[in-house]
């Protein structure tokens, strides 16, 4: 019901230009694989999984599987030269927020109430304070707000 952000922008191209790599969980990765067609990401993708052992042969140079705690994962990714990361997927975002490893949030509100799914935010052991930096509206219906972590 909502146009593909790759075709219409909506902040997607700016985000991709600003990041070095994408970090996502196994569930998000498998969902993207099920879209079919060409691989959707121009940036390297790190998939966090304790169960996934390998990626499809055609993605070996574009996808790396990692496991461990969030700090270990970040140290591994940073040691490979990737600094600005896009963290994707409900559980992965929750875990990185709990570890206080998110510096910036870009939250896009879509005018659809889902009946199920993984919530983006869950209970945290402490409050995290962010400063609002800007809000944009795309296609007259998608509202994207940007926040930076207040340290």
XYZ file of C-alpha atoms in Angstrom:
151
model
C 0.000 0.000 0.000
C 3.012 2.295 0.489
C 5.428 2.828 -2.426
C 8.868 1.265 -2.263
C 11.330 3.742 -0.669
C 14.076 2.748 -3.121
C 11.913 4.029 -5.979
C 10.564 7.160 -4.286
C 13.394 8.248 -1.999
C 11.645 9.165 1.251
C 15.005 9.607 2.957
C 16.239 6.156 1.954
C 18.958 7.366 -0.436
C 20.249 9.920 2.090
C 20.429 7.227 4.754
C 22.249 4.761 2.491
C 24.747 7.481 1.502
C 25.506 8.131 5.193
C 26.113 4.550 6.307
C 28.943 2.084 5.797
C 27.020 -1.141 6.431
C 23.732 -2.645 7.610
C 23.257 -4.843 10.677
C 20.150 -7.021 10.820
C 18.893 -10.176 12.467
C 18.266 -13.535 10.865
C 14.507 -12.993 10.636
C 14.899 -9.704 8.726
C 17.534 -11.291 6.487
C 15.313 -14.245 5.640
C 12.394 -11.894 4.979
C 14.508 -9.901 2.496
C 15.677 -13.115 0.817
C 12.033 -14.113 0.332
C 11.345 -10.894 -1.598
C 13.107 -12.573 -4.526
C 14.820 -10.807 -7.388
C 18.160 -9.062 -7.099
C 19.835 -8.406 -3.750
C 18.369 -5.190 -2.348
C 21.425 -3.684 -0.647
C 24.456 -1.921 -2.108
C 26.121 -1.807 1.332
C 27.619 -4.768 3.161
C 25.122 -6.570 5.411
C 26.025 -8.172 8.730
C 23.457 -10.748 9.811
C 23.272 -11.554 13.520
C 22.382 -15.174 14.123
C 23.216 -18.018 16.470
C 21.683 -20.590 14.124
C 22.392 -19.459 10.544
C 25.577 -21.122 9.289
C 25.958 -19.783 5.762
C 24.501 -17.370 3.247
C 23.543 -18.132 -0.340
C 26.624 -18.483 -2.548
C 25.720 -15.412 -4.639
C 25.818 -13.218 -1.483
C 29.101 -14.460 0.035
C 30.903 -11.159 -0.734
C 27.975 -8.993 0.398
C 26.779 -10.661 3.616
C 28.634 -11.741 6.756
C 27.087 -13.784 9.587
C 28.090 -12.762 13.116
C 27.170 -13.958 16.573
C 27.945 -12.708 20.042
C 26.892 -9.858 22.270
C 26.293 -6.390 20.849
C 29.641 -4.928 22.001
C 31.601 -7.835 20.518
C 29.655 -7.561 17.282
C 30.325 -3.812 17.042
C 34.033 -4.311 17.744
C 34.221 -6.917 14.976
C 32.393 -4.711 12.475
C 34.418 -1.609 13.387
C 37.669 -3.578 13.031
C 36.663 -4.251 9.418
C 36.451 -0.494 8.792
C 32.676 -0.077 8.999
C 31.809 2.762 11.403
C 28.380 4.230 10.526
C 25.874 1.410 10.768
C 22.183 1.074 10.078
C 20.684 -1.247 12.699
C 17.584 -2.997 11.334
C 15.016 -5.411 12.739
C 12.855 -5.295 15.851
C 14.823 -7.607 18.128
C 18.203 -6.298 16.963
C 17.153 -2.673 17.516
C 15.823 -3.579 20.978
C 19.085 -5.316 21.923
C 21.235 -2.412 20.705
C 19.022 0.078 22.551
C 19.263 -1.985 25.743
C 23.069 -1.931 25.390
C 22.867 1.861 24.768
C 24.639 1.498 21.420
C 22.261 3.564 19.275
C 23.466 7.108 18.530
C 20.677 8.179 16.217
C 17.088 7.147 15.541
C 15.158 7.704 12.328
C 11.612 6.649 12.889
C 9.142 6.609 10.028
C 5.496 6.440 10.984
C 3.321 4.746 8.385
C -0.455 5.287 8.699
C -1.224 1.583 9.082
C -1.958 -0.190 12.368
C -0.537 -3.690 12.147
C -2.281 -6.578 13.808
C 0.937 -8.279 14.884
C 4.705 -8.241 14.552
C 7.748 -7.411 16.646
C 7.508 -4.016 18.346
C 10.359 -1.619 17.645
C 10.564 -0.618 21.304
C 10.361 -2.854 24.310
C 10.973 -2.388 28.018
C 14.474 -1.047 28.713
C 16.400 -1.240 31.965
C 16.947 2.530 31.825
C 15.546 5.517 29.956
C 17.457 6.771 26.926
C 17.146 10.467 26.094
C 17.302 11.700 22.492
C 17.180 15.214 21.012
C 14.802 15.782 18.107
C 16.724 17.131 15.083
C 14.131 17.201 12.283
C 10.906 15.798 10.901
C 9.974 15.295 7.256
C 6.734 14.225 5.578
C 6.861 12.050 2.456
C 4.024 11.483 -0.002
C 1.751 13.451 2.300
C 1.432 10.476 4.671
C 4.764 9.102 5.909
C 6.256 11.053 8.825
C 9.970 10.561 9.466
C 11.497 12.008 12.615
C 15.222 12.134 13.352
C 16.693 12.008 16.852
C 20.267 12.058 18.206
C 21.255 10.408 21.464
C 21.776 12.927 24.246
C 24.882 11.889 26.192
